[in-house]
PDB file of C-alpha atoms in Angstrom:
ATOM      1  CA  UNK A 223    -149.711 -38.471   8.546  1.00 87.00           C
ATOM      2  CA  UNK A 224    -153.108 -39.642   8.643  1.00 85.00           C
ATOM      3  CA  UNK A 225    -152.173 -43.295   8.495  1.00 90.00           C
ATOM      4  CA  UNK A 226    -150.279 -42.821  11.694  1.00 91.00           C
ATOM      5  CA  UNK A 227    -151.591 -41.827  15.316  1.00 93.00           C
ATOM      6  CA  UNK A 228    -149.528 -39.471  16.333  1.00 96.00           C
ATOM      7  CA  UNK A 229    -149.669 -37.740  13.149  1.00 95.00           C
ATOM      8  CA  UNK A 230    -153.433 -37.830  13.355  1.00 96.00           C
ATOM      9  CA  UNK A 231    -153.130 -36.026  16.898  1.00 97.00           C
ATOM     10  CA  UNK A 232    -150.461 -33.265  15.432  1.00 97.00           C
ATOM     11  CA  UNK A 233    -152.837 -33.076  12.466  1.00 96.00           C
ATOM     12  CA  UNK A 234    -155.788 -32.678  15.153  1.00 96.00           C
ATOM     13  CA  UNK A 235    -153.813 -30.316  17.454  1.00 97.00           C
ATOM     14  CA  UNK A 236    -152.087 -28.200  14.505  1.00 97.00           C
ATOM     15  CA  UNK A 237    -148.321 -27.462  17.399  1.00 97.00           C
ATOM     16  CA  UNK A 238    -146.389 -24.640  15.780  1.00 94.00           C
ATOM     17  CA  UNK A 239    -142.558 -24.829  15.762  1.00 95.00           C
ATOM     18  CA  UNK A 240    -141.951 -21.196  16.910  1.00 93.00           C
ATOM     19  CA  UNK A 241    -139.582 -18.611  19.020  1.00 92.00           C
ATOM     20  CA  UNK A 242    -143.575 -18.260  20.508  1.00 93.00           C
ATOM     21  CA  UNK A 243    -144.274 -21.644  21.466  1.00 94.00           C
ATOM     22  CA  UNK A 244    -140.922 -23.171  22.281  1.00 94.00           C
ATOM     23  CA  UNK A 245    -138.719 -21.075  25.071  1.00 95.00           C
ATOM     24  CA  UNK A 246    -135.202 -21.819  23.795  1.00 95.00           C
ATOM     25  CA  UNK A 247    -133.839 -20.717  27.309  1.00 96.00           C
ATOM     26  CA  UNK A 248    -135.447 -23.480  28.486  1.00 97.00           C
ATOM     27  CA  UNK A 249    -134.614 -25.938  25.650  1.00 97.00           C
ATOM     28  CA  UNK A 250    -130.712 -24.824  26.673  1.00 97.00           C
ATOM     29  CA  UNK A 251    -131.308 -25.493  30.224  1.00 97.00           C
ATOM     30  CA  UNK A 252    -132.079 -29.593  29.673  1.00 98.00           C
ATOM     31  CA  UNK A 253    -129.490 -32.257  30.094  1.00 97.00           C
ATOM     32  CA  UNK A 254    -127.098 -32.105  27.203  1.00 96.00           C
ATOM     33  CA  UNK A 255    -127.893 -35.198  25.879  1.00 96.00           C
ATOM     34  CA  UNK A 256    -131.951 -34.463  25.565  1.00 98.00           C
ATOM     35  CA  UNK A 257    -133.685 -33.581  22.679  1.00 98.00           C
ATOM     36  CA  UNK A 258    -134.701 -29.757  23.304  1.00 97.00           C
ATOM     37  CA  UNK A 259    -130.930 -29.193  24.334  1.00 97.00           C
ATOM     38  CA  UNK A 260    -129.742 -30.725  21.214  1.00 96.00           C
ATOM     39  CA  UNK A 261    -132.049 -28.979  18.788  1.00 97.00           C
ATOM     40  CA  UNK A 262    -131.378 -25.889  20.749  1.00 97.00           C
ATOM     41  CA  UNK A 263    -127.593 -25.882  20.679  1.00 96.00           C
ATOM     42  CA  UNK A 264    -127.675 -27.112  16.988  1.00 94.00           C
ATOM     43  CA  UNK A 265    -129.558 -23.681  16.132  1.00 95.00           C
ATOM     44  CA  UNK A 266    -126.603 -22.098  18.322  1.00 95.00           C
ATOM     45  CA  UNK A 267    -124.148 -23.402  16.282  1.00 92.00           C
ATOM     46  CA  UNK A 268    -125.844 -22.792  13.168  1.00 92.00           C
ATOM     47  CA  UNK A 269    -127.019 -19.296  14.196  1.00 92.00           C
ATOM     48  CA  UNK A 270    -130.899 -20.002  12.852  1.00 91.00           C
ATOM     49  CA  UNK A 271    -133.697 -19.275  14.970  1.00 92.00           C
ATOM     50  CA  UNK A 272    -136.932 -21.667  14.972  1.00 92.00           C
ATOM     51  CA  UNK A 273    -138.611 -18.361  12.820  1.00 90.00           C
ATOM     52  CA  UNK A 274    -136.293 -18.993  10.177  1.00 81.00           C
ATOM     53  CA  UNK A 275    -138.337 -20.419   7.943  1.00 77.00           C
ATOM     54  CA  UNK A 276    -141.035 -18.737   5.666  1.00 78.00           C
ATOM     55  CA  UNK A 277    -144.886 -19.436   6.308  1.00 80.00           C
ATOM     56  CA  UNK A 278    -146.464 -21.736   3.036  1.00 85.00           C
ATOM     57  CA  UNK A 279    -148.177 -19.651   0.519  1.00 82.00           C
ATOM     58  CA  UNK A 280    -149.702 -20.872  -2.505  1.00 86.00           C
ATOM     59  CA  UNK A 281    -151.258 -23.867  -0.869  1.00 87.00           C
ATOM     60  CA  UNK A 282    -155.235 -23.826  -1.038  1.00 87.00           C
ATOM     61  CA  UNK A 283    -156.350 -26.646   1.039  1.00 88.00           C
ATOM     62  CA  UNK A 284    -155.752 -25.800   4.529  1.00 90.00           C
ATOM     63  CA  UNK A 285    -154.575 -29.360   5.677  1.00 91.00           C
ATOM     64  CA  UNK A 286    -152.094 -29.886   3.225  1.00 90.00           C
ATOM     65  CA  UNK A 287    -150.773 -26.228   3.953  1.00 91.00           C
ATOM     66  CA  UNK A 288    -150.346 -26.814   7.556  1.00 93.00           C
ATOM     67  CA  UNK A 289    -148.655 -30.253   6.639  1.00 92.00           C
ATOM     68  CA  UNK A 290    -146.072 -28.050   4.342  1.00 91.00           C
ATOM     69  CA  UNK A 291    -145.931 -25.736   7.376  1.00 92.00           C
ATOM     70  CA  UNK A 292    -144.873 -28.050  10.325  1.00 94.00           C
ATOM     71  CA  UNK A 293    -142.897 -30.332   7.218  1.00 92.00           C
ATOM     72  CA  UNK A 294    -140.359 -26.465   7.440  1.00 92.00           C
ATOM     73  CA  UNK A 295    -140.611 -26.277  11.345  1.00 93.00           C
ATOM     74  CA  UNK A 296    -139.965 -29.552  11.803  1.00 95.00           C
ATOM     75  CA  UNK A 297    -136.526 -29.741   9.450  1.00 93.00           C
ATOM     76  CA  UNK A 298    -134.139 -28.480  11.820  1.00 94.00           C
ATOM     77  CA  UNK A 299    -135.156 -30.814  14.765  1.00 96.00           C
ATOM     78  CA  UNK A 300    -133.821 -33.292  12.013  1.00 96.00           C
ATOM     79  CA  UNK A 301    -130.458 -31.674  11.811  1.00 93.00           C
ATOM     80  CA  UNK A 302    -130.383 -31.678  15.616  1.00 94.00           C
ATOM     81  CA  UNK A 303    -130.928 -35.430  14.948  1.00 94.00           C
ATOM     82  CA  UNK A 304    -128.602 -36.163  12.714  1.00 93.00           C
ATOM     83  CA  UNK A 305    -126.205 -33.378  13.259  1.00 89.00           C
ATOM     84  CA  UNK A 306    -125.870 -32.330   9.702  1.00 91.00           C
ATOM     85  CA  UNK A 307    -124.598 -28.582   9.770  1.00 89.00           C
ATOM     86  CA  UNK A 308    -126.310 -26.062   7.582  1.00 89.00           C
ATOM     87  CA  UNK A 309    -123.876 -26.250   4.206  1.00 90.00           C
ATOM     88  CA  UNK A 310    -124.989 -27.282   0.938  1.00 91.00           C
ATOM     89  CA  UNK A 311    -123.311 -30.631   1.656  1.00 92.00           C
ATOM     90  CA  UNK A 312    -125.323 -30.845   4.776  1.00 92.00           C
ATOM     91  CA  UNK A 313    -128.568 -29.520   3.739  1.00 94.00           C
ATOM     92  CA  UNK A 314    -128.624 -31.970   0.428  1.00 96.00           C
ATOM     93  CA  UNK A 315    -127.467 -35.229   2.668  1.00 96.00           C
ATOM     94  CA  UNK A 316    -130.828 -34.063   4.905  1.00 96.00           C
ATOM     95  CA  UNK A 317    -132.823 -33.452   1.995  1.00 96.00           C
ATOM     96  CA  UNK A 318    -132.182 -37.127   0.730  1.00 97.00           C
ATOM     97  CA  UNK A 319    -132.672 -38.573   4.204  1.00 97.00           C
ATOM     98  CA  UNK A 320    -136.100 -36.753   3.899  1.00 96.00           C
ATOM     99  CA  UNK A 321    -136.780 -37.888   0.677  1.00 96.00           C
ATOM    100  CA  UNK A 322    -135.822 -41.525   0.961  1.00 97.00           C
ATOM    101  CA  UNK A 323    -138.384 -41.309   4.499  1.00 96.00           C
ATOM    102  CA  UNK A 324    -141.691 -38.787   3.414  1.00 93.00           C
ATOM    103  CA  UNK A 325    -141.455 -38.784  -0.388  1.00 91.00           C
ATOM    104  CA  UNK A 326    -142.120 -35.295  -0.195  1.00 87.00           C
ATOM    105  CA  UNK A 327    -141.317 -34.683  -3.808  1.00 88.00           C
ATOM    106  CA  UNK A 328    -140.300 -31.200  -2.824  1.00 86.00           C
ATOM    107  CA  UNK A 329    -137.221 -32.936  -0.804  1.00 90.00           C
ATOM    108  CA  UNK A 330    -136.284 -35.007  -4.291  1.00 89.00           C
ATOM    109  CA  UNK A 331    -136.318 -32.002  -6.162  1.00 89.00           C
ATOM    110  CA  UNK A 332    -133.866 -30.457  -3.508  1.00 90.00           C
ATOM    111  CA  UNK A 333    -131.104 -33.010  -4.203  1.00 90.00           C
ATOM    112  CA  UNK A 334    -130.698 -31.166  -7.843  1.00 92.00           C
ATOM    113  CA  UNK A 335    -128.451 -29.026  -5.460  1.00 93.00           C
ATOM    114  CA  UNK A 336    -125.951 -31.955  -5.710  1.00 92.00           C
ATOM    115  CA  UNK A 337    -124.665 -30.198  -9.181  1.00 92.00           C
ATOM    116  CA  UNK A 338    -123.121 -27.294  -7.389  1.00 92.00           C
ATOM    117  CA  UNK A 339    -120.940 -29.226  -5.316  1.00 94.00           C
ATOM    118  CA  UNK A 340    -117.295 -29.099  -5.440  1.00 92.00           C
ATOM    119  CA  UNK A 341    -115.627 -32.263  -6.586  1.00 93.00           C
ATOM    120  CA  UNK A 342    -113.894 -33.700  -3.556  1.00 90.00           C
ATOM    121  CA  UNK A 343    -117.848 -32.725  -1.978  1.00 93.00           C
ATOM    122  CA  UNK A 344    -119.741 -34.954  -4.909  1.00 94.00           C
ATOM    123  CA  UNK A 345    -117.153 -37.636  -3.893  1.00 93.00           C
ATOM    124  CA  UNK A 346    -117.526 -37.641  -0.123  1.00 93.00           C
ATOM    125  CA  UNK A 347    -121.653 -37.200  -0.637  1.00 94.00           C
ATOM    126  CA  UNK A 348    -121.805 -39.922  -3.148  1.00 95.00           C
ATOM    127  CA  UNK A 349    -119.285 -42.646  -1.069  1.00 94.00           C
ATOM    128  CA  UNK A 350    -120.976 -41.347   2.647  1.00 94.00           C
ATOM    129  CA  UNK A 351    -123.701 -39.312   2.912  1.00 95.00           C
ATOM    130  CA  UNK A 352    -126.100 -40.325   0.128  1.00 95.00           C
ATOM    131  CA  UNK A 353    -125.801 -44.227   1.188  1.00 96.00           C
ATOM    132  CA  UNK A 354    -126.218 -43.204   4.621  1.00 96.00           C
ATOM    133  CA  UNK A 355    -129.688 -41.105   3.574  1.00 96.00           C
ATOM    134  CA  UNK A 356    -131.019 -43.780   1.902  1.00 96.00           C
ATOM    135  CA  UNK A 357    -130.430 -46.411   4.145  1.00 97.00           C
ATOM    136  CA  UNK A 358    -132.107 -43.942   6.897  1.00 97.00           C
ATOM    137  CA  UNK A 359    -134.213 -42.612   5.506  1.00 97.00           C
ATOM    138  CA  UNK A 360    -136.186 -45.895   4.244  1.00 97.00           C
ATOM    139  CA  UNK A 361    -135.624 -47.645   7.446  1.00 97.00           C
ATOM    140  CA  UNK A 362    -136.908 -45.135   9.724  1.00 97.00           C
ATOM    141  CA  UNK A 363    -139.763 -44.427  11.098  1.00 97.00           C
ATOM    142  CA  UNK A 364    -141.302 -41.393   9.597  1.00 96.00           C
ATOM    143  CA  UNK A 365    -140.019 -37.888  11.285  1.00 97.00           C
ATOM    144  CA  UNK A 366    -143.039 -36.171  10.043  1.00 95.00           C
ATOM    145  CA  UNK A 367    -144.797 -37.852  12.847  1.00 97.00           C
ATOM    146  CA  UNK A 368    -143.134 -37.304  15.814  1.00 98.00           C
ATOM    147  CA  UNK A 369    -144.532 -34.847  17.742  1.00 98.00           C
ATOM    148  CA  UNK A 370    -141.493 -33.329  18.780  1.00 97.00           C
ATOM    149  CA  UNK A 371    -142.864 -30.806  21.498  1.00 97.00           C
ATOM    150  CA  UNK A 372    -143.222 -34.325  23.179  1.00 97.00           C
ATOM    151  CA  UNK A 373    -139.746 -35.314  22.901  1.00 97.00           C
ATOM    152  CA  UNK A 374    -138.082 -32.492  24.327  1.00 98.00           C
ATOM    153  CA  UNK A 375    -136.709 -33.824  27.326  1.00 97.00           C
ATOM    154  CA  UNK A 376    -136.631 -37.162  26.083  1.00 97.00           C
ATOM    155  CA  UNK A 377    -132.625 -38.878  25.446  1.00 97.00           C
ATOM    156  CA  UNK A 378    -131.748 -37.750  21.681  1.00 96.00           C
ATOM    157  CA  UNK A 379    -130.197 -41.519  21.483  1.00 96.00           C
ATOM    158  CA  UNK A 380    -133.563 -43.176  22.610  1.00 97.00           C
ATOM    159  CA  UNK A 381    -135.435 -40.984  20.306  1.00 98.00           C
ATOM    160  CA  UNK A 382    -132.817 -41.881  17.470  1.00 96.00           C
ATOM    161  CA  UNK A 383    -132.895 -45.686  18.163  1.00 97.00           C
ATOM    162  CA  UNK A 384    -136.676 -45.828  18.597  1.00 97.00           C
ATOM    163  CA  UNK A 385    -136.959 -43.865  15.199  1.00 97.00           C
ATOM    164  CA  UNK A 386    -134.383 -46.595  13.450  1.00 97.00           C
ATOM    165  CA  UNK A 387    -131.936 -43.236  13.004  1.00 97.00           C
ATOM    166  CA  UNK A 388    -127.941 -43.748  12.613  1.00 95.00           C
ATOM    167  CA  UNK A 389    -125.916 -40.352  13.234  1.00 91.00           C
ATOM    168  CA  UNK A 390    -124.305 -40.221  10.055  1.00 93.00           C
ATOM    169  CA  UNK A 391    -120.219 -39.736  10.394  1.00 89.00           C
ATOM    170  CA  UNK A 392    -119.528 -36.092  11.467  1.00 89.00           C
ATOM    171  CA  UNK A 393    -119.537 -33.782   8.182  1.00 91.00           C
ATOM    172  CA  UNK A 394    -118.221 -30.886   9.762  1.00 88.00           C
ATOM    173  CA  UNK A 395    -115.248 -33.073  10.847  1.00 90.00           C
ATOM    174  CA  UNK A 396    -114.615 -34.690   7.265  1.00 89.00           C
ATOM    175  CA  UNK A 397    -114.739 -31.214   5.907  1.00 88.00           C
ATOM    176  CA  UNK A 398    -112.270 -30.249   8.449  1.00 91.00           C
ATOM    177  CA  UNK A 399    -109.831 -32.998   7.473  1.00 91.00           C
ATOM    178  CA  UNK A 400    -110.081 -32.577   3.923  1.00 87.00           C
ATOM    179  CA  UNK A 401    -109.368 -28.940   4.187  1.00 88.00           C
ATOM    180  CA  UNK A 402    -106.238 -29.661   6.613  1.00 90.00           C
ATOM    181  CA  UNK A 403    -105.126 -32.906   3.256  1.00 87.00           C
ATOM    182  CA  UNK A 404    -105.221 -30.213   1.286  1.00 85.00           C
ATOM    183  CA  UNK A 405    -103.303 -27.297   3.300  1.00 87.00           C
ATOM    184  CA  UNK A 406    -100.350 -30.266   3.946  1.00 87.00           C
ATOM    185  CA  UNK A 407    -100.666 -31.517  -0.213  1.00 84.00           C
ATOM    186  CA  UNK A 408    -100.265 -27.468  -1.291  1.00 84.00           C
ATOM    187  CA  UNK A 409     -97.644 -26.777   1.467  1.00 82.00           C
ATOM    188  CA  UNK A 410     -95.725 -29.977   0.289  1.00 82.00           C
ATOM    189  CA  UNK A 411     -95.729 -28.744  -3.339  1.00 82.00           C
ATOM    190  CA  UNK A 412     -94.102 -25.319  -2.192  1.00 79.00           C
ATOM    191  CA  UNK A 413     -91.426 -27.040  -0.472  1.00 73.00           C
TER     192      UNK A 413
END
């Protein structure tokens, strides 16, 4: 962050990502396609709140701390972003993208998770999402920096094109069609 300006200001200014400081009301009163509606109908969907996440303990120096702090506020404006839903599948395809982009070695860690997927999961994260998190995620401009109280009103697709983002394919919609292969394959073997 403190190669990069804007991270330098949010370093500086020290923005929390909370029910406090952001009025989701408003956030769901912006044009649709703007940031602060999309990260506020994403945490619809998902039914998380921006308090969700815990406050960092355990972290002495009080920079790094706050970086670890506004790193967890910061993680669902990048489902917003991407539109990965809050599933294991989801949540490790993010944690790669974050990885591949911050190096946080807390978000390579994360993608141990990968071992409790199911196999037709593994398949679709290994052929889709994992390419699609590295290519990202290394191309991208890096999300810690974007001062995302800034961006609220801003067009998510500008925002995603500026930051060198694809929307990866729609997970919730593969898992919806590989649940409906598999109704039809077990309701053709019972015929």
């Amino acid at each position: 962050m403190l190669s990069d300006s804007t991270g330098r200001r949010i370093l500086r200014d020290r923005p929390r990502i909370t029910s406090k400081t952001l009025s989701l009301e408003h956030l769901r009163s912006l044009p649709v396609k703007s940031v602060g509606h999309a990260y506020a109908a994403w945490l619809d969907r998902e039914g998380v709140t921006p308090d969700t996440r815990s406050a960092v303990s355990f972290i002495d120096d009080e920079e790094c701390a706050y970086v670890m702090q506004r790193y967890r506020e910061c993680h669902d404006f990048y489902h917003a972003l991407t539109g990965l839903p809050v599933v294991v599948e989801g949540e490790i395809a993010l944690k790669a993208f974050e990885f591949a982009n911050t190096l946080l070695p807390m978000t390579g860690l994360s993608l141990f998770a990968f071992l409790r997927l199911k196999k037709v999961e593994r398949s679709r994260f290994l052929s889709t999402y994992l390419p699609w998190a590295i290519s990202n995620g290394l191309k991208a401009k890096e999300v810690i920096n974007v001062y995302w109280e800034e961006q609220l009103e801003r067009d998510v697709d500008d925002l995603r094109s500026e930051l060198g983002i694809e929307a990866p394919p729609d997970l919730r919609e593969a898992r919806k069609q590989a649940r409906e292969k598999l109704r039809a394959e077990k309701e053709g073997r019972n015929r």
